[in-house]
mmCIF file of C-alpha atoms and ligand atoms in Angstrom:
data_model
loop_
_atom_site.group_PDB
_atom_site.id
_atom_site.type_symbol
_atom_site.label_atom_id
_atom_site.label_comp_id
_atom_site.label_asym_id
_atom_site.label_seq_id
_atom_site.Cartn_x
_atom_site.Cartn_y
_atom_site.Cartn_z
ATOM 1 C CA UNK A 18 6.735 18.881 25.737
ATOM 2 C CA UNK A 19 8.049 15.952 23.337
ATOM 3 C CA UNK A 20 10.224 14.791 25.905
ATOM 4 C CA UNK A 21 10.504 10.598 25.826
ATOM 5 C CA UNK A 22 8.289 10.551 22.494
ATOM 6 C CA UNK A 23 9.744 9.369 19.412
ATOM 7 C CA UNK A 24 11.022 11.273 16.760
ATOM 8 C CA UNK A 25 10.923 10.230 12.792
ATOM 9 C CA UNK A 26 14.875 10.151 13.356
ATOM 10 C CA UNK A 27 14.720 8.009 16.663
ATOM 11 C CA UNK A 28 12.430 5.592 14.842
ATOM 12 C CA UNK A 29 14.431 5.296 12.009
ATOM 13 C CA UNK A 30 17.741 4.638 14.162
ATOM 14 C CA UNK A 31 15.766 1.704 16.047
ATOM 15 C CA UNK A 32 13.766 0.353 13.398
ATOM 16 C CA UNK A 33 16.272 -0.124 10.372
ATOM 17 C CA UNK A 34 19.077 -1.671 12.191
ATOM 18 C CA UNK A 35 19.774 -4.658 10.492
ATOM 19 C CA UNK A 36 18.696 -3.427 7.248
ATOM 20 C CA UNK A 37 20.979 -3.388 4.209
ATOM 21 C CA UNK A 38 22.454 0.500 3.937
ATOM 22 C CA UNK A 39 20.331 1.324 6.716
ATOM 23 C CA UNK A 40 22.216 4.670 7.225
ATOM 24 C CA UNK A 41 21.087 5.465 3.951
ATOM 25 C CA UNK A 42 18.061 4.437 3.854
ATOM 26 C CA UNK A 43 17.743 6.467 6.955
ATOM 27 C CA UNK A 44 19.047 9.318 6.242
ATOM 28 C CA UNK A 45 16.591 9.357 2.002
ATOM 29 C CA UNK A 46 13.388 9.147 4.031
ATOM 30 C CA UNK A 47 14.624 12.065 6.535
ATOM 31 C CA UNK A 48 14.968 14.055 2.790
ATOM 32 C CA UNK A 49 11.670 12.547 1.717
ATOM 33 C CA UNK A 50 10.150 13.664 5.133
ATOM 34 C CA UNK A 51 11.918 16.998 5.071
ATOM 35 C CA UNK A 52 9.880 18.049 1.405
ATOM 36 C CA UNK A 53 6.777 16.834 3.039
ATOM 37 C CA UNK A 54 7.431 19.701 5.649
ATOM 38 C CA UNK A 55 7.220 21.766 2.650
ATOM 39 C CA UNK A 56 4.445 20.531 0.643
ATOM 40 C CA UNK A 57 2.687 20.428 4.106
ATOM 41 C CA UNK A 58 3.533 24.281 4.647
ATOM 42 C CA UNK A 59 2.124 25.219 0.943
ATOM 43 C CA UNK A 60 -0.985 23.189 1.034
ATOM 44 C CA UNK A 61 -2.243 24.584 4.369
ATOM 45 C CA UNK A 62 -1.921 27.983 3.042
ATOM 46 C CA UNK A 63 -4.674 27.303 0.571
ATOM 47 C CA UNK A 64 -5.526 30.062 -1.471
ATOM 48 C CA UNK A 65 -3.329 32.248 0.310
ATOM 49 C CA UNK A 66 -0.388 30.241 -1.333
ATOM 50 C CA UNK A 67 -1.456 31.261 -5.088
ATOM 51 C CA UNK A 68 -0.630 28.130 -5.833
ATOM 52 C CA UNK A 69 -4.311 26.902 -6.573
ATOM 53 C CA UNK A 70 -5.542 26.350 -9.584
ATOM 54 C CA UNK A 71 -4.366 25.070 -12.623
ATOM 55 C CA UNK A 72 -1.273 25.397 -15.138
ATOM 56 C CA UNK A 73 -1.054 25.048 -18.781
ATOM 57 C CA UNK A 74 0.955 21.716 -19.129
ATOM 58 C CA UNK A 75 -0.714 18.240 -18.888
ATOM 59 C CA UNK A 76 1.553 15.288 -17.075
ATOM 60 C CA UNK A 77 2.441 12.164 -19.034
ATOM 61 C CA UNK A 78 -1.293 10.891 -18.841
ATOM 62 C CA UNK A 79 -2.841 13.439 -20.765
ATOM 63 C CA UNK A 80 -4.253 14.870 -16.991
ATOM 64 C CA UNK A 81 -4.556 19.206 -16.937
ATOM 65 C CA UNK A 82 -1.765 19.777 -13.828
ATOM 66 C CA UNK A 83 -2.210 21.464 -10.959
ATOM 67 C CA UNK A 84 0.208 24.308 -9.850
ATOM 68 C CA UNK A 85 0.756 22.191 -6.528
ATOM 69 C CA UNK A 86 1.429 18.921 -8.568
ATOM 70 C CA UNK A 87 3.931 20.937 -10.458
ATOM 71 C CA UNK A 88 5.716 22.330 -7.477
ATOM 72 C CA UNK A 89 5.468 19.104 -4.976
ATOM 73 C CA UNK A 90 7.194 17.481 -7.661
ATOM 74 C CA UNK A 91 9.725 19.947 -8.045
ATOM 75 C CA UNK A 92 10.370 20.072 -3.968
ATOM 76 C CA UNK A 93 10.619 16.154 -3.895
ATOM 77 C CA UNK A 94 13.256 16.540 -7.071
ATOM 78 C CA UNK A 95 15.505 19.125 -5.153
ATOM 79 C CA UNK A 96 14.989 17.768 -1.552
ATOM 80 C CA UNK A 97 16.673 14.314 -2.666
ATOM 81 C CA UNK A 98 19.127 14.671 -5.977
ATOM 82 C CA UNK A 99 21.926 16.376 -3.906
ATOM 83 C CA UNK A 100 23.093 13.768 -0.801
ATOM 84 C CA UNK A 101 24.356 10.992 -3.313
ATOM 85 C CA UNK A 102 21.301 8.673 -1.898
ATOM 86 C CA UNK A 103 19.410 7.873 -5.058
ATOM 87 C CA UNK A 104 20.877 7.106 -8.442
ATOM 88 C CA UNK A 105 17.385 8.085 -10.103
ATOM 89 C CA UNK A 106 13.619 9.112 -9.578
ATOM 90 C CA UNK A 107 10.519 8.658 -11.336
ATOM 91 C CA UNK A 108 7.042 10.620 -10.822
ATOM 92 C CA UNK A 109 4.075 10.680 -11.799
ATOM 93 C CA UNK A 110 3.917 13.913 -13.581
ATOM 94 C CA UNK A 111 7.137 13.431 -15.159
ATOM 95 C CA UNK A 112 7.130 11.127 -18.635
ATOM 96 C CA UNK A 113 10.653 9.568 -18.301
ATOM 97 C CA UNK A 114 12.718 9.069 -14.977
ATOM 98 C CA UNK A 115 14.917 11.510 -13.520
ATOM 99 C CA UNK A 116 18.499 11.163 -13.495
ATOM 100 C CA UNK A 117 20.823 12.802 -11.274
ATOM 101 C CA UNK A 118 22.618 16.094 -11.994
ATOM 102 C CA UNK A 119 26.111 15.306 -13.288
ATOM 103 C CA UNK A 120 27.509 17.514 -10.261
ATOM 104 C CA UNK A 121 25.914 15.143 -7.632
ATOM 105 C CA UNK A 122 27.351 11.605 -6.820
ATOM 106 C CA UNK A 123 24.855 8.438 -7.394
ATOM 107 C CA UNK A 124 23.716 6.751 -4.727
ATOM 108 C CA UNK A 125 22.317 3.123 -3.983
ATOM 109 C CA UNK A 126 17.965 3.800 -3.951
ATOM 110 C CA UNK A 127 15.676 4.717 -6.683
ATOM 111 C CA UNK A 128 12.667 6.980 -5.485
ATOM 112 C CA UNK A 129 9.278 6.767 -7.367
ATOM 113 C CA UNK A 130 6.881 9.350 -5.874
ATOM 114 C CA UNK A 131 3.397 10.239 -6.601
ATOM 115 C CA UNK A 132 3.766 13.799 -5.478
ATOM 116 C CA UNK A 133 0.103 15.360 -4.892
ATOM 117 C CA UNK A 134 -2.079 12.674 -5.109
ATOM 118 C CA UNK A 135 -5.786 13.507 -5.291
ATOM 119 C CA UNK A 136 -4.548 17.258 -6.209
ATOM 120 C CA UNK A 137 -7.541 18.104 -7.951
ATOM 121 C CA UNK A 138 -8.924 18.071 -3.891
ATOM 122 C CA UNK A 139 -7.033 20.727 -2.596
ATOM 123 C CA UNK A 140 -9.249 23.385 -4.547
ATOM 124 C CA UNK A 141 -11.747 22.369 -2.419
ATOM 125 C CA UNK A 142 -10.175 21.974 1.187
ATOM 126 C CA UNK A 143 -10.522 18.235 1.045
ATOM 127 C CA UNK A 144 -7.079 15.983 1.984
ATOM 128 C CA UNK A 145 -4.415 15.624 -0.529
ATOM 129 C CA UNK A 146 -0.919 12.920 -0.234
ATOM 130 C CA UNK A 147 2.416 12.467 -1.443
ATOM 131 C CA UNK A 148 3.026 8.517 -1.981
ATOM 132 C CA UNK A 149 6.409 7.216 -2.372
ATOM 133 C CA UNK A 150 8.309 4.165 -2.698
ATOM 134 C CA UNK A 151 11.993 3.156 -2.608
ATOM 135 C CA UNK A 152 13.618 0.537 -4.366
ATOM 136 C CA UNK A 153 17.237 -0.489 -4.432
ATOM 137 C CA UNK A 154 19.779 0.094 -7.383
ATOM 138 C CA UNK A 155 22.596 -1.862 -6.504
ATOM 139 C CA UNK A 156 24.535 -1.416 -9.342
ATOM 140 C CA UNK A 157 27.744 1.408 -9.681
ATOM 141 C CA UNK A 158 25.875 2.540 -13.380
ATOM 142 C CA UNK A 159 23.008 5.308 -13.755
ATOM 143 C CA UNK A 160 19.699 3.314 -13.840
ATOM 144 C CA UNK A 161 18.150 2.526 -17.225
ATOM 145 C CA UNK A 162 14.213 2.133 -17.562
ATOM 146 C CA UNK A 163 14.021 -1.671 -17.131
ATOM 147 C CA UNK A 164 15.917 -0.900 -13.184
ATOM 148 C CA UNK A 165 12.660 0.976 -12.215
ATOM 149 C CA UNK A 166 10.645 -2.045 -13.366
ATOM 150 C CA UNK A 167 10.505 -3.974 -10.223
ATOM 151 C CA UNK A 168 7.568 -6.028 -8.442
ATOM 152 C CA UNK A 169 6.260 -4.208 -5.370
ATOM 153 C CA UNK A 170 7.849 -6.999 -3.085
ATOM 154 C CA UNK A 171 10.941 -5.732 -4.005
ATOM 155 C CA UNK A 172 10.765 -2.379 -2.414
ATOM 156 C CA UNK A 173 12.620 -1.713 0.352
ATOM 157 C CA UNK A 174 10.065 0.665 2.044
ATOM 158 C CA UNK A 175 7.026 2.436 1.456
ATOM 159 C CA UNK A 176 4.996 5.650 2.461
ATOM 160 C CA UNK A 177 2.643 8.058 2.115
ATOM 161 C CA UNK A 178 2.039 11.932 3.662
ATOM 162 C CA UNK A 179 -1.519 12.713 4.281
ATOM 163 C CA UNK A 180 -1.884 16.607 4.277
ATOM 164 C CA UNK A 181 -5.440 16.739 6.117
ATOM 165 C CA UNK A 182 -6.608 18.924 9.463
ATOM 166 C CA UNK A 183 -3.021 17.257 10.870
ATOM 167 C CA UNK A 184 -0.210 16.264 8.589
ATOM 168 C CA UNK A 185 0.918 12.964 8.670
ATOM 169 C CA UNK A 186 3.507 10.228 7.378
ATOM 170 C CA UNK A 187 2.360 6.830 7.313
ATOM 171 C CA UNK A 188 5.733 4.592 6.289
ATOM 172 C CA UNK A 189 7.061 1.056 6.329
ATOM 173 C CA UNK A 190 10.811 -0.646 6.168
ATOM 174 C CA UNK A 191 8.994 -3.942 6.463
ATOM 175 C CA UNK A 192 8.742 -4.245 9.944
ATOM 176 C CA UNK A 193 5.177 -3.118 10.343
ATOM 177 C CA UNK A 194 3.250 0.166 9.351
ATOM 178 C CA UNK A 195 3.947 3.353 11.630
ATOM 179 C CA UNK A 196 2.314 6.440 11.753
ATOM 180 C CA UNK A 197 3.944 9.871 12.642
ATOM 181 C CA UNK A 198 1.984 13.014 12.994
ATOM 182 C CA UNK A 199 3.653 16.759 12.632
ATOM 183 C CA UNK A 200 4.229 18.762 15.199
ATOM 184 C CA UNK A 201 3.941 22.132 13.346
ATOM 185 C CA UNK A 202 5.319 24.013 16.427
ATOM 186 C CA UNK A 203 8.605 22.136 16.724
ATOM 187 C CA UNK A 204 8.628 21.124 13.242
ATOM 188 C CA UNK A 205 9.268 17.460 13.695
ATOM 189 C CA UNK A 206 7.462 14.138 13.220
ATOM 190 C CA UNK A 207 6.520 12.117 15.964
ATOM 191 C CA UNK A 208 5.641 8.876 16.213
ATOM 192 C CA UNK A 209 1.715 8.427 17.379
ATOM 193 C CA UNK A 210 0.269 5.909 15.613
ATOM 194 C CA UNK A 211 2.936 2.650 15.883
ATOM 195 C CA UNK A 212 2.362 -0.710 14.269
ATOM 196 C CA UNK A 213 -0.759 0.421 12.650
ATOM 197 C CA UNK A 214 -3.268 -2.735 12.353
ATOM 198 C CA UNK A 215 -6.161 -3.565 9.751
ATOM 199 C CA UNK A 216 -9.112 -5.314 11.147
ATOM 200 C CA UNK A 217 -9.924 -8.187 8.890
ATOM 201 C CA UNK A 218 -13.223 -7.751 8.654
ATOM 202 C CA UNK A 219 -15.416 -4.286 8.099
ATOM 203 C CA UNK A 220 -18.337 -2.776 7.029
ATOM 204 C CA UNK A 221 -17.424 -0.335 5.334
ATOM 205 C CA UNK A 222 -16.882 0.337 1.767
ATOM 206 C CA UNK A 223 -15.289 2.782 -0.821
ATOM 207 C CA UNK A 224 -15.788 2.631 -4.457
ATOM 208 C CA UNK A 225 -16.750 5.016 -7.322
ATOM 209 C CA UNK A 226 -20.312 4.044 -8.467
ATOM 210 C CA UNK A 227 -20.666 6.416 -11.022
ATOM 211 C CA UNK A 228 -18.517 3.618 -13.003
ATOM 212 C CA UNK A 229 -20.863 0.584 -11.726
ATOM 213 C CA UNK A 230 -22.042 0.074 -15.783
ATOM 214 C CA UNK A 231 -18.215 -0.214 -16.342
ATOM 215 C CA UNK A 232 -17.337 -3.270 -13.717
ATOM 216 C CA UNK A 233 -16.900 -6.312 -14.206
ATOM 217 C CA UNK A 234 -19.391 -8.826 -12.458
ATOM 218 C CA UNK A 235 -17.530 -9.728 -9.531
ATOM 219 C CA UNK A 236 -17.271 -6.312 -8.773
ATOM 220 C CA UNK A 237 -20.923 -5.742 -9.142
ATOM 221 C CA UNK A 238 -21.792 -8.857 -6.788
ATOM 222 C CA UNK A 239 -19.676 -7.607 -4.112
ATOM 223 C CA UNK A 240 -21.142 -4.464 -4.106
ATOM 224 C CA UNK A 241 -24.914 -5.121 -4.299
ATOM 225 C CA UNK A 242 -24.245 -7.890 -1.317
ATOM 226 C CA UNK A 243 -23.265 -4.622 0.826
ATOM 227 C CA UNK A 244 -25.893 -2.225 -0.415
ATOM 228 C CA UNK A 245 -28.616 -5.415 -0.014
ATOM 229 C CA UNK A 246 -27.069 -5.312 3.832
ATOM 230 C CA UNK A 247 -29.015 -7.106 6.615
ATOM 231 C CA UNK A 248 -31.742 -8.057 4.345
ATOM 232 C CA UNK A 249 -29.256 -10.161 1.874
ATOM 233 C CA UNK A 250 -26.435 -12.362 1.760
ATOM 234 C CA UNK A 251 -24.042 -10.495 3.923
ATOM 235 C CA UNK A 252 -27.125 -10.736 6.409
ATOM 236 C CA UNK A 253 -25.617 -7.034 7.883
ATOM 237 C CA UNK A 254 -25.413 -3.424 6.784
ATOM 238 C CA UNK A 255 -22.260 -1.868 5.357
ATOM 239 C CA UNK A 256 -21.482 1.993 4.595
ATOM 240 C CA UNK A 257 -19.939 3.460 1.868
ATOM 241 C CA UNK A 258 -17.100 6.566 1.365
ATOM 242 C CA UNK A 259 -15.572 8.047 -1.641
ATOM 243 C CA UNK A 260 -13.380 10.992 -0.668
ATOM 244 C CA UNK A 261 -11.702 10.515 -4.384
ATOM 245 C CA UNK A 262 -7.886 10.831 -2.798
ATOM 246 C CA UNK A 263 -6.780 7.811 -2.698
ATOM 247 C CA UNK A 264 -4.404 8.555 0.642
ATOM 248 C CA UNK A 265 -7.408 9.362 2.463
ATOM 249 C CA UNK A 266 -9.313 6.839 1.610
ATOM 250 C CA UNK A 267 -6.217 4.450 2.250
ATOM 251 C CA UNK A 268 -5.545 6.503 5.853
ATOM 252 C CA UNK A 269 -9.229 5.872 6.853
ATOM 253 C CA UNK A 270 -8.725 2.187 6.275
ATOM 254 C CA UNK A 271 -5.452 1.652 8.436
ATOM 255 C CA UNK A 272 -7.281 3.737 11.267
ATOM 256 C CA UNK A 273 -10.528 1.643 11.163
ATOM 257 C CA UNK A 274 -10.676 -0.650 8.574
ATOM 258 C CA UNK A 275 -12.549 -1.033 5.363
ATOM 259 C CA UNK A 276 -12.305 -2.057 1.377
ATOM 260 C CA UNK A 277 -11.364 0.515 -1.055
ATOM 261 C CA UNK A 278 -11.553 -0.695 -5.250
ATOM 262 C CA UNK A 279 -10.779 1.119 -8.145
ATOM 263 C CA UNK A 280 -11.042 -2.138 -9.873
ATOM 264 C CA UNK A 281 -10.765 -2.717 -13.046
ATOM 265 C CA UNK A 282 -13.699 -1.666 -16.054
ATOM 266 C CA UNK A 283 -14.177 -1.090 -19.331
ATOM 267 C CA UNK A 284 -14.886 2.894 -19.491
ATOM 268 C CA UNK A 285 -11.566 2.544 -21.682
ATOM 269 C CA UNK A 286 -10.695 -0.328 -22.627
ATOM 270 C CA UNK A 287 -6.925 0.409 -23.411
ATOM 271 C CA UNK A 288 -6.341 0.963 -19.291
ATOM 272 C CA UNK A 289 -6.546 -1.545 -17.100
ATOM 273 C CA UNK A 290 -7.859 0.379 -14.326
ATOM 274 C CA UNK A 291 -7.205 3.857 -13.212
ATOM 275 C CA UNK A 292 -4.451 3.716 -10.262
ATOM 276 C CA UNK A 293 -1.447 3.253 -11.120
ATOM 277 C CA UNK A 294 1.475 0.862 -10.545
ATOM 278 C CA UNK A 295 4.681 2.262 -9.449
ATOM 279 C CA UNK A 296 3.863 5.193 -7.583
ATOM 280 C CA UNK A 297 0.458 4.432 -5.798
ATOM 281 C CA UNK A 298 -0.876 0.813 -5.753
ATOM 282 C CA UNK A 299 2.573 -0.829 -4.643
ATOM 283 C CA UNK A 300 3.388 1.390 -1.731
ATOM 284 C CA UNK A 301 0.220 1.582 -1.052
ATOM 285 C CA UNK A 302 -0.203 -2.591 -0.903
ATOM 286 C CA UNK A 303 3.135 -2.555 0.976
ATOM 287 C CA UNK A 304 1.612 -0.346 3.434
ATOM 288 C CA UNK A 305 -1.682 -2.362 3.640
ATOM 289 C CA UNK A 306 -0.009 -5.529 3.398
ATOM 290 C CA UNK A 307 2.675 -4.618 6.626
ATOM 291 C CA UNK A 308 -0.603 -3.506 8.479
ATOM 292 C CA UNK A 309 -2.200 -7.196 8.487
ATOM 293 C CA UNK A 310 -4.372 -6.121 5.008
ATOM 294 C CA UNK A 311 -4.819 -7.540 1.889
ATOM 295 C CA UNK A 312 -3.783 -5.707 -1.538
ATOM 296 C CA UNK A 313 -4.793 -7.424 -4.997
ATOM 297 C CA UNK A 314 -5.433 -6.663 -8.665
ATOM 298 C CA UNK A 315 -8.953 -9.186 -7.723
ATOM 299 C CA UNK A 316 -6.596 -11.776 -9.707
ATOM 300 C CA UNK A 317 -3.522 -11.229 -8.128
ATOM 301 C CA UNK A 318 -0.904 -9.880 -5.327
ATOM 302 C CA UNK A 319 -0.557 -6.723 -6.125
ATOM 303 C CA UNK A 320 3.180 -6.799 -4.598
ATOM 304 C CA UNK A 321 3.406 -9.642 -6.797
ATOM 305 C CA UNK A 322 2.004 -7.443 -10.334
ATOM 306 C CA UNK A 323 5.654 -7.492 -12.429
ATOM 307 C CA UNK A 324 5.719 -3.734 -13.945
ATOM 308 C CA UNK A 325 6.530 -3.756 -18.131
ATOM 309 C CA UNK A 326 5.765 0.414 -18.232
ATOM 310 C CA UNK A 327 6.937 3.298 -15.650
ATOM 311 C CA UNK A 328 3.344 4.534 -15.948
ATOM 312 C CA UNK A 329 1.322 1.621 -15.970
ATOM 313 C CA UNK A 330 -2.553 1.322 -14.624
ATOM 314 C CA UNK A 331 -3.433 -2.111 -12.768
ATOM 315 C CA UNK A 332 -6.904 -2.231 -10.859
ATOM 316 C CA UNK A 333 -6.777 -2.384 -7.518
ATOM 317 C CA UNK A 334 -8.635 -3.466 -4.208
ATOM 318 C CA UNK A 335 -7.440 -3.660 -0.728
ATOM 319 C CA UNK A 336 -7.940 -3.294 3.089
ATOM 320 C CA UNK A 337 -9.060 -5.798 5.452
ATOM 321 C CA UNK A 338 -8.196 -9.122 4.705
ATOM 322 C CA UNK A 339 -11.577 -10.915 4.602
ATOM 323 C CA UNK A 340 -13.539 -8.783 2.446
ATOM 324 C CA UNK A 341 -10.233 -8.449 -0.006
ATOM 325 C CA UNK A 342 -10.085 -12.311 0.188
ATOM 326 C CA UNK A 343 -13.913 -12.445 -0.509
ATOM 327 C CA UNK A 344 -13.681 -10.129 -3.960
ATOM 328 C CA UNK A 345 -10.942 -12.338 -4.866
ATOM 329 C CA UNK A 346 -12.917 -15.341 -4.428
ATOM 330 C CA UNK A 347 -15.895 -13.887 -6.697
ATOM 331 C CA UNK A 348 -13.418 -13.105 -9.304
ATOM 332 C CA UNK A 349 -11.965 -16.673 -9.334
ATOM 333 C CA UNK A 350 -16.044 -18.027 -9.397
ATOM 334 C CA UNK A 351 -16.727 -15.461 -11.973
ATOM 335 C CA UNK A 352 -13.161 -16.630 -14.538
ATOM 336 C CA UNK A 353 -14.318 -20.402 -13.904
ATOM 337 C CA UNK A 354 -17.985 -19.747 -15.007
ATOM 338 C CA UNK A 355 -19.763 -19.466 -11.465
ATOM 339 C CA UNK A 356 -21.605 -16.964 -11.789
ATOM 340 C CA UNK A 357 -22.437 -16.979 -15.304
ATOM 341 C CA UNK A 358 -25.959 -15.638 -14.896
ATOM 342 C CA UNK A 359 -25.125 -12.819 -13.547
ATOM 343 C CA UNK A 360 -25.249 -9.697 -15.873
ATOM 344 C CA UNK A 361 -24.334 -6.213 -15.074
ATOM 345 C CA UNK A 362 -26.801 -4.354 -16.879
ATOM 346 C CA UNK A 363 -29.500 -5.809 -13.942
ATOM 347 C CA UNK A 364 -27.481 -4.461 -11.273
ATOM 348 C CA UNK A 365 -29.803 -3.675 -7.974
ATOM 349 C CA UNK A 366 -33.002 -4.489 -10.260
ATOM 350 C CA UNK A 367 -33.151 -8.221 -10.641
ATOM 351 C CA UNK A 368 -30.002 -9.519 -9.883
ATOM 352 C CA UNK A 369 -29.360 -13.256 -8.944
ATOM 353 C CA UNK A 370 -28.053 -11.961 -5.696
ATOM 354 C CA UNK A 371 -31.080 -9.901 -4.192
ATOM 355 C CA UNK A 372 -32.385 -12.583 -2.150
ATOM 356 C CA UNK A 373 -35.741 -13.059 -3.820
ATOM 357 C CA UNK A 374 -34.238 -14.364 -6.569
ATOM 358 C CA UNK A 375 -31.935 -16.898 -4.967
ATOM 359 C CA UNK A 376 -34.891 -19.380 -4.289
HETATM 360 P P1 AFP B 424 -4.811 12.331 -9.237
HETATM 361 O O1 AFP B 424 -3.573 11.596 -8.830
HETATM 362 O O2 AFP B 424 -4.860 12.629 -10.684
HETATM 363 O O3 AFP B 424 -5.040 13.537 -8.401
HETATM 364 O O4 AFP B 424 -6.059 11.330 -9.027
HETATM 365 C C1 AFP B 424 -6.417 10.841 -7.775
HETATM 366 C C2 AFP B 424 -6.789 9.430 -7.895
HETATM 367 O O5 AFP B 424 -5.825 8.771 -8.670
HETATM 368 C C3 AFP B 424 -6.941 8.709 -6.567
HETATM 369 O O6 AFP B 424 -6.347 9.356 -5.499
HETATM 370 C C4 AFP B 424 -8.435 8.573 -6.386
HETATM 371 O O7 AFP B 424 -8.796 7.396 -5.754
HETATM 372 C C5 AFP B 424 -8.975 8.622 -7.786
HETATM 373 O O8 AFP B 424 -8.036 9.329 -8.554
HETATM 374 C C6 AFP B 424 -10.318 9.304 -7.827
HETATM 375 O O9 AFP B 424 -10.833 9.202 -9.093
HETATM 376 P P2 AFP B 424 -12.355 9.530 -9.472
HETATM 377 O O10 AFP B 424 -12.244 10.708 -10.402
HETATM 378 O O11 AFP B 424 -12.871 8.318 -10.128
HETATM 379 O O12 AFP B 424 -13.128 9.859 -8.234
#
């Protein structure tokens, strides 16, 4: 039925010749892909799974964990410690990195993994991910803290699994962003959606306004230009989304374009914004950025964004590149005094930007 489509593992072959420890580098994102099958298989089952629900531990943030965080995590552990690929992993639900059992060799890649992203979803039948990002470790030692600290340019590819009515890996080695969908019957990916492309412009939106009194105001102008629509600035309508999983939001965007901000706000002022770093903005930006998008903290490249924590927050807006290059613009107006007079607490009552008031 597959005949003369292409296979996760035919893809790879082609597509990281030329690459640095290709075979590898191959053969970690066949693991990677392989506990995907898995996490795929126990999120499906839903409540059937008796997995849903919560457990009594909170992760390294202080957040109540899910049973399926717990157990993605512990799949992603076991599916790549053993093949002497990686010489360490770090995860989100796990407070230091990971190093590999004594009895395994070390290999040359670090894997960072977000393992249920958006976990809090799968209670309620909504898409879930697993993000994950590889970085090298060239060096013969077991990796300290400060080797997991690298900028998102550094990685040497990028993905994320989006466990929704189909199951699918979205992943980059730097040449491009591919999608693969799972055939459940034959138990294989297959390539469907190649060089994935962001249109640079959109009308479409995704933010969480419930946070609007925390933003700061080049936040705030962006998004009253798109609610004013036709009648204001923009002169045209936009629509919103807020699915609250960040790999579906993300997915929706490299299908058909769109923004998507967690920027960041003052609802506590010792976080910089909600997302964070290592394990969700940086692939994530790789991903956007391979797909013709745009991925910034509003003040800077987000591939560019030099880690000092494992667990660090950074704010974060991307998609397609005009509207990302736009909210960058209003924050560089806003930092040199631009747009002064605008104030927050006015927001969609009598704000400089609803077009009466601009003169
Ligand atoms: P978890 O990783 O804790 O499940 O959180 C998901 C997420 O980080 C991201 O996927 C969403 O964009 C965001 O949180 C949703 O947060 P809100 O609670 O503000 O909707």
């Amino acid at each position: 039925m597959h005949l003369g489509r292409t296979t996760l593992s035919k893809f790879l072959i082609q597509q990281l010749d030329g690459i640095e420890n290709a075979r590898e580098l191959g053969a970690l994102l066949v693991y990677v892909a392989a506990a995907v099958k898995a996490i795929s298989a126990m999120t499906a089952k839903g409540a059937l799974s008796g997995m849903h629900g919560k457990v009594e531990t909170q992760n390294v943030h202080g957040e109540v964990q899910a049973k399926l965080d717990v157990i993605a995590n512990d799949v992603l552990l076991r599916s790549s410690e053993w093949g002497g690929l990686v010489a360490g992993m770090a995860s989100e639900e796990v407070d230091e990195p990971y190093p590999i059992p004594p009895q395994y060799p070390r290999g040359r890649f670090l894997l960072i993994f977000d393992p249920l992203d958006g976990s809090s979803n799968a209670d309620v039948n909504v898409s879930v991910g697993t993000i994950f990002s590889i970085l090298r470790h060239d060096r013969p030692e077991a990796p300290l803290l400060q080797d997991y600290l690298q900028q998102g340019r550094e990685q040497v590819a990028a993905g994320y699994a989006i466990y929704g009515p189909s199951t699918m890996l979205v992943l980059t080695v730097g040449k491009g962003t591919h999608g693969f969908t799972l055939d459940r019957e034959i138990g294989n990916f297959i390539l469907t959606h190649p060089q994935m492309t962001i249109p640079a412009d959109t009308g479409e939106f995704a933010i969480n306004t419930s946070n609007a009194r925390f933003w700061e105001a080049p936040v705030h102008r962006y998004v009253t230009e798109c609610q004013a629509g036709r009648t204001g600035e923009r002169g045209r309508d936009f629509n919103m989304r807020w699915i609250a999983s960040m790999v579906a939001e993300v997915h929706r965007i490299l299908i058909r374009g769109g923004v998507f901000m967690y920027p960041k706000d003052t609802k506590d002022p010792g976080k910089p914004g909600r997302l964070r770093l290592m394990y969700e903005a940086s692939p994530i930006a790789m991903l956007i950025e391979q797909a013709g998008g745009r991925a910034s903290t509003g003040r800077q490249r987000l591939l560019e964004v030099k880690p000092t924590e494992l667990h660090q927050r950074v704010p974060v807006i991307l998609g397609s590149a005009n509207e990302v290059a736009r909210i960058e613009r209003y924050h560089v107006e806003h930092d040199a005094g631009h747009d002064g007079p605008f104030v927050s607490p006015l927001f969609n009552e009598r704000s400089l930007f609803r077009p009466e008031a601009r003169g």
